[in-house]
Amino acid sequence: MKKIILFCLMNVMVFAWQVWAQEKQFTGSQILEKVDDVVNAPRDQELKIKLILIDKDNKEKIRELQMLQKDSDKRLAKFLSPADHKGIGTLSLPYDIMYLYLPAFKKVRRIASHVKNTKFAGTDFTYEDMEAKRYSEKWIPELLKRDENHYILQLKPKKDVKTDYSKLIMWVRADNFYPTRIEHYDRAGKLYKVMTREKIEKVGEYWISKESEMEDLKAKHKTKMIIVDAKFDSKLSDEIFTERYLSR
Amino acid sequence: MKKFAEIILKLRTVIIVTTVLVTLILGYFIKDLKINPDISSYLPKSDPVVKLFNYIGEEYGGNQLAIVALETDDVFNKETIERINYLTQEFKKVEGVSYVMSLVNVLDIRTDEEGTLQISQLIDEYNLPETPQDIQKLKNYTLSKDMYRGRLVSNDSKATLIICRLSEGADKIKTASNLKEIVKKSTVKEKVYYSGLPFQMMDISEIILNDLKFLIPIVSILIIISLFVSFLSIEGVLLPILSVSISTIWTLGIMSILKISLTAVSDIIPVILIAVGSAYSIHVISRFNEELLSTDGDRGKQSVKALSDVSIPVFLAAITTIAGFITFVIGSYLSMIREFGVFSSLGIFFVLIISLTFVPSVLSLLPNRTKIKSINGDIVKKKKVELIMDKIGEWVLKNEKVIITTGIIVVIIMCFGIPKIERRVNMLDYFKPGSPIRLTEEMMEKKFGGSIPIQILVKGDIQNPKVLKEMKKMEDFLESQKDIQNPQSVADLIEEMSDVMGEGKDIPDSKDKVSNLWFLLEGEEIMSQLVNPDKTEAVIQAIITNVDTKQIRKMVKNIEEYIKEVNNSDFNFAQTGMPAIYQHLDDSIVRSQIQSILLAIILVFVCLVFMLRSFIGGLIGLVPIVFTILVILGLMGYTGIPLDIATVLVGSISIGIGIDYSIHFISRFRKEFDSTKDELKALDKTLETTGKAIIINILTVTIGFLVLVFAELVPLRRFGILIAITMISSGGAAIILLPGIILLTKASFAGDFSHFMNKIKQKIT
């Protein structure tokens, strides 16, 4: 009997230790993996996005676009407004292949997307910020600390990774591993841009942020990205992610 | 006046202690005095040219360029490209720098072999070319494009530029020195040039400081020596220097308390105080010495007599000078000129106070030992000086007609020189040929067409092809001007884009196409330097060669005319940039100075008429001033010394000096004339006494300022020469011309017509 009790007790202790250890055990890499999984969870998505560009005098400019994404590396974006952008489309495919469609010229041209620090369509998002890569592919994480609701990670670029940032500091929600705030530091190590994600909601079975913002502290310019409409896993065909579809 | 003198001498201890205290307190505040060397900030903010200039600066990321040029055998080599990249990245981090453009990060629009459209930096900063083949390819491509050849890389590929645009309101000198620091700390092996206004301003401040450090001691020593030779006494040396120093300290201290910074104009206030103000105490000392020599007795009584005699002319001289300088306050366009007027007047007022209170207090307190010494000294000296003055007097008094004829001839000759005066606004003129800045600008001119930016602001619908085509035409027009290089605007980028889209290097004919192309440029760093966010305004940037002012004026005028011709309801061009600003500033300064000088002459004339109670007396009193101004202007015309911010100020100094000489001379003459009733005797005595003081003043200041000829900075040299000429000319006019004229007019201004009649009667009988 004593033995049984002892055995049970040991079991409980081992279990408790395991639980405790598991809780404690999340390394930076594990957290980042989970972040990637959460952010890239949908197999495909169909989003209607409103971009609000806010300059230093608080003047706003609005552009709307439709964005279709399949897996983490195929993405088609078409501008709906303003009038002078209407119909302009971009198509991103794996291996940094990118096409552009200009309706006034009725021409599709391949464009080089290797210039990461070019701003996308006047927003504060650079092509680097927009790329659909998993964080863990590019960054080496280090868990700085954990507060009540967040893990705070520091991400430093892996060797041979080309990036405009010297490091990122990322706040990750402890409950669902959704990143809520990412600080981007420039190569001088100065805080340069801050991305915040708000209105984190569950749509279907996926978490998304319906409102995110990127603020460029140097230019005193920010961009709000509002998801007006989101559909997931509607089995988008590969046909959509072709040059032909782009020019339609 | 006797009462005034008695009071002063009674309170002498209080006066000395108060003066010392006030000097210490105000001197303490000088530490906060700011210097503002940024010439472009001198124009009022409401000025239309400045408004446009500042507007472009604020909206388009700044309008000053600090340019670092690297020169080597061929900039297309691995190490140089690495260093350009390093400097580009480092410069971006410097506070006050809004944009950096170099071979590495310049926007490049092209299609590659597979027809892929590429809008990127010319060189990928993370992937610098390494192999000789890659570098050769880059070189061929770069040199094949107008956007880079002759703009970022010289045609011979020996030099390349890193261009930093300074944000509006940045501390230009500080930013420039930070940039220079980065280059110095790096491993640059190429020859480095620093070009553009911020670097030039930095150098000017350095050179001025070096000049002053080197020259001020020499000037001081020379002034001390010549004062000592003149007075042969310690107080004769110390008191003039002290009175000028104290009043300078008071003036600068008050400027500092009022938070008014020293400008390129007001920094000559100390010079004015030395030239004009030292004379006040010299006259006081010289009168004291005269009194101590001529009479025996109580030092106190002698002091009262001397002070009450000398204070009237000194007071009148100072008040008239102040009246002259106050004219700069009235109706001047530039606040810096108004400040100059106020504070030079204030300074002179201070010298006046000190010369009539502090100086006599100290003099009256001096023990007899000094007196004896000065008597002994002066007895030896007296013979020499008196001999000289006697000879001058003798000659002058016999040859008044020759003197006046010569004077008139000199004036006529000088008048012919005046139209030859050149106007120059080019800052490069400040530097000696062969100095690093001149060499840099010569290189910049040869390889890149210059370093001074000019801007044309375009208002209209910038995405409208018509407007873009008009901008392109404007650029062609600019390029057709001899001294304008490398015009650039968003129209060029649209043309490049159109080219890579396969539509030819031209502005597309529909707005849709333009806005499609625009989409790809949106967010590019360079766009914010070329177009406003609403696309209702754009800037055409160009570079001008450092040419002389005449050509710049012509260029500015040509552009103005072209703009007038093409502007219509669809779009509107307006020009600005440093040349326009600088020219405008120079015009305003010269104009307001000339106006003020004319006004000053009128005011001084009124004062003189009032003081002498004689219209003719007023005219005669003006002679040294007008004569000197004509001589200076004429000599400037003949010797090619241009009229600029620095040299135009000499006019005001010559007024200050001229009035003083006139008043001292005439008031002494009247006093002597009253007692002797003989103009010859009176003139003789005046020359011997006041004439001597004037000679001492001329000698001291002239020798001091001639030292400036050794200055590094050209304007300082010219300034020294012109002050020396001013001193000699107004002194000469006072000692030689004035007596001549007084003799010719038979001293009628003295008002003693009965004497005049008596004299005639005597001659008849």
Tab-separated table of N, CA and C in Angstrom, chain A residues 55 59 61 63 79 84-85 88 100 102-105 107 109-112 114-115 117-119 121-122 162-164 187-188, chain B residues 89 93 111 115-121 125-127 463 500-503 512-513 515-517 519-520 522-524 533-534:
chain	number	residue	atom	x	y	z
A	55	ASP	N	0.029	60.616	-43.343
A	55	ASP	CA	1.326	61.303	-43.346
A	55	ASP	C	1.510	62.119	-42.063
A	59	LYS	N	-2.692	63.725	-42.754
A	59	LYS	CA	-3.509	63.639	-43.967
A	59	LYS	C	-3.605	62.176	-44.376
A	61	LYS	N	-4.692	59.000	-47.002
A	61	LYS	CA	-4.963	58.565	-48.367
A	61	LYS	C	-5.426	57.123	-48.258
A	63	ARG	N	-6.364	53.442	-50.114
A	63	ARG	CA	-6.387	52.565	-51.276
A	63	ARG	C	-6.953	51.218	-50.861
A	79	PHE	N	-5.491	46.198	-57.208
A	79	PHE	CA	-5.992	47.441	-56.633
A	79	PHE	C	-7.402	47.726	-57.132
A	84	ASP	N	-6.777	56.012	-60.074
A	84	ASP	CA	-5.551	55.907	-60.889
A	84	ASP	C	-4.734	54.650	-60.575
A	85	HIS	N	-5.141	53.910	-59.573
A	85	HIS	CA	-4.477	52.633	-59.306
A	85	HIS	C	-5.325	51.453	-59.740
A	88	ILE	N	-4.380	47.840	-61.325
A	88	ILE	CA	-2.968	47.465	-61.223
A	88	ILE	C	-2.876	46.200	-60.370
A	100	LEU	N	3.952	42.149	-62.660
A	100	LEU	CA	3.184	43.364	-62.488
A	100	LEU	C	2.288	43.557	-63.701
A	102	LEU	N	0.030	46.444	-65.603
A	102	LEU	CA	-0.359	47.851	-65.683
A	102	LEU	C	-1.498	47.977	-66.695
A	103	PRO	N	-2.713	48.279	-66.264
A	103	PRO	CA	-3.871	48.258	-67.163
A	103	PRO	C	-3.781	49.303	-68.278
A	104	ALA	N	-3.184	50.463	-68.007
A	104	ALA	CA	-3.126	51.482	-69.049
A	104	ALA	C	-2.256	51.026	-70.215
A	105	PHE	N	-1.310	50.165	-69.920
A	105	PHE	CA	-0.431	49.653	-70.974
A	105	PHE	C	-0.883	48.277	-71.467
A	107	LYS	N	-0.152	45.506	-70.204
A	107	LYS	CA	1.053	44.683	-70.291
A	107	LYS	C	1.374	44.060	-68.942
A	109	ARG	N	4.507	42.673	-66.869
A	109	ARG	CA	5.962	42.641	-66.910
A	109	ARG	C	6.452	41.943	-65.653
A	110	ARG	N	7.495	41.178	-65.853
A	110	ARG	CA	8.097	40.600	-64.659
A	110	ARG	C	8.898	41.694	-63.953
A	111	ILE	N	8.770	41.799	-62.664
A	111	ILE	CA	9.610	42.779	-61.974
A	111	ILE	C	10.476	42.086	-60.929
A	112	ALA	N	11.643	42.645	-60.791
A	112	ALA	CA	12.565	42.065	-59.824
A	112	ALA	C	12.111	42.507	-58.440
A	114	HIS	N	13.878	41.720	-55.700
A	114	HIS	CA	14.949	41.481	-54.730
A	114	HIS	C	15.314	42.731	-53.949
A	115	VAL	N	14.741	43.865	-54.325
A	115	VAL	CA	15.065	45.049	-53.545
A	115	VAL	C	14.082	45.147	-52.398
A	117	ASN	N	14.019	46.804	-49.538
A	117	ASN	CA	13.628	47.965	-48.761
A	117	ASN	C	12.822	48.985	-49.560
A	118	THR	N	12.337	48.578	-50.725
A	118	THR	CA	11.460	49.448	-51.486
A	118	THR	C	10.079	49.391	-50.846
A	119	LYS	N	9.485	50.564	-50.707
A	119	LYS	CA	8.164	50.588	-50.084
A	119	LYS	C	7.113	50.114	-51.071
A	121	ALA	N	3.881	50.354	-52.869
A	121	ALA	CA	2.795	51.243	-53.274
A	121	ALA	C	2.596	52.424	-52.322
A	122	GLY	N	3.679	53.002	-51.867
A	122	GLY	CA	3.576	54.209	-51.050
A	122	GLY	C	3.212	53.950	-49.599
A	162	LYS	N	19.396	38.603	-46.075
A	162	LYS	CA	19.456	40.019	-46.425
A	162	LYS	C	18.241	40.712	-45.832
A	163	THR	N	18.507	41.640	-44.978
A	163	THR	CA	17.388	42.353	-44.378
A	163	THR	C	17.786	43.784	-44.091
A	164	ASP	N	16.780	44.628	-43.992
A	164	ASP	CA	16.991	46.034	-43.724
A	164	ASP	C	17.059	46.306	-42.225
A	187	ARG	N	19.627	49.564	-39.132
A	187	ARG	CA	20.952	48.977	-39.012
A	187	ARG	C	21.861	49.709	-38.043
A	188	ALA	N	21.432	50.931	-37.665
A	188	ALA	CA	22.205	51.629	-36.636
A	188	ALA	C	21.751	51.181	-35.249
B	89	GLN	N	25.778	54.533	-45.906
B	89	GLN	CA	25.005	54.035	-44.763
B	89	GLN	C	25.284	54.862	-43.510
B	93	LYS	N	22.832	57.995	-41.013
B	93	LYS	CA	22.557	57.996	-39.580
B	93	LYS	C	22.812	59.360	-38.947
B	111	THR	N	15.578	47.274	-67.517
B	111	THR	CA	15.148	45.901	-67.759
B	111	THR	C	16.395	45.071	-67.981
B	115	GLY	N	14.236	40.696	-69.813
B	115	GLY	CA	13.096	41.614	-69.905
B	115	GLY	C	12.442	41.878	-68.564
B	116	THR	N	13.111	41.469	-67.497
B	116	THR	CA	12.545	41.739	-66.177
B	116	THR	C	12.735	43.200	-65.815
B	117	LEU	N	11.615	43.812	-65.405
B	117	LEU	CA	11.637	45.201	-65.011
B	117	LEU	C	12.302	45.307	-63.644
B	118	GLN	N	13.222	46.228	-63.534
B	118	GLN	CA	13.927	46.311	-62.270
B	118	GLN	C	13.951	47.743	-61.789
B	119	ILE	N	13.281	47.986	-60.679
B	119	ILE	CA	13.301	49.320	-60.089
B	119	ILE	C	13.979	49.149	-58.754
B	120	SER	N	15.185	49.591	-58.673
B	120	SER	CA	15.956	49.241	-57.484
B	120	SER	C	17.078	50.235	-57.289
B	121	GLN	N	17.898	49.966	-56.314
B	121	GLN	CA	19.121	50.730	-56.172
B	121	GLN	C	20.072	50.289	-57.274
B	125	GLU	N	22.993	46.883	-51.966
B	125	GLU	CA	23.939	47.119	-50.877
B	125	GLU	C	24.333	45.854	-50.124
B	126	TYR	N	23.486	44.820	-50.235
B	126	TYR	CA	23.816	43.566	-49.544
B	126	TYR	C	24.611	42.631	-50.434
B	127	ASN	N	24.751	43.048	-51.660
B	127	ASN	CA	25.332	42.153	-52.635
B	127	ASN	C	26.234	42.970	-53.551
B	463	GLN	N	0.570	64.756	-62.711
B	463	GLN	CA	0.401	63.530	-63.500
B	463	GLN	C	-0.157	63.817	-64.902
B	500	VAL	N	11.371	51.594	-70.113
B	500	VAL	CA	11.470	50.178	-69.748
B	500	VAL	C	10.146	49.441	-69.992
B	501	MET	N	9.042	50.190	-70.088
B	501	MET	CA	7.781	49.533	-70.435
B	501	MET	C	7.687	49.312	-71.941
B	502	GLY	N	8.732	49.727	-72.661
B	502	GLY	CA	8.768	49.488	-74.088
B	502	GLY	C	8.014	50.524	-74.905
B	503	GLU	N	7.795	51.695	-74.319
B	503	GLU	CA	7.036	52.715	-75.043
B	503	GLU	C	7.928	53.870	-75.483
B	512	ASP	N	-3.619	58.118	-67.684
B	512	ASP	CA	-3.686	56.758	-67.128
B	512	ASP	C	-2.314	56.100	-67.129
B	513	LYS	N	-1.647	56.241	-68.260
B	513	LYS	CA	-0.329	55.610	-68.367
B	513	LYS	C	0.637	56.230	-67.361
B	515	SER	N	-0.079	57.604	-64.535
B	515	SER	CA	-0.338	57.204	-63.145
B	515	SER	C	-0.015	55.729	-62.928
B	516	ASN	N	-0.112	54.911	-63.955
B	516	ASN	CA	0.342	53.516	-63.838
B	516	ASN	C	1.840	53.442	-63.570
B	517	LEU	N	2.590	54.232	-64.324
B	517	LEU	CA	4.040	54.232	-64.130
B	517	LEU	C	4.401	54.785	-62.750
B	519	PHE	N	2.788	54.483	-60.111
B	519	PHE	CA	2.554	53.483	-59.072
B	519	PHE	C	3.859	52.817	-58.644
B	520	LEU	N	4.716	52.568	-59.639
B	520	LEU	CA	5.961	51.856	-59.340
B	520	LEU	C	6.984	52.743	-58.635
B	522	GLU	N	6.050	55.117	-56.520
B	522	GLU	CA	5.486	55.539	-55.251
B	522	GLU	C	6.272	54.925	-54.090
B	523	GLY	N	6.593	55.762	-53.124
B	523	GLY	CA	7.319	55.252	-51.962
B	523	GLY	C	8.817	55.237	-52.155
B	524	GLU	N	9.299	55.480	-53.386
B	524	GLU	CA	10.748	55.575	-53.575
B	524	GLU	C	11.238	56.822	-52.859
B	533	PRO	N	2.991	64.970	-51.845
B	533	PRO	CA	2.141	63.773	-51.772
B	533	PRO	C	0.836	63.896	-52.584
B	534	ASP	N	0.329	65.104	-52.714
B	534	ASP	CA	-0.918	65.272	-53.477
B	534	ASP	C	-0.701	65.326	-54.982
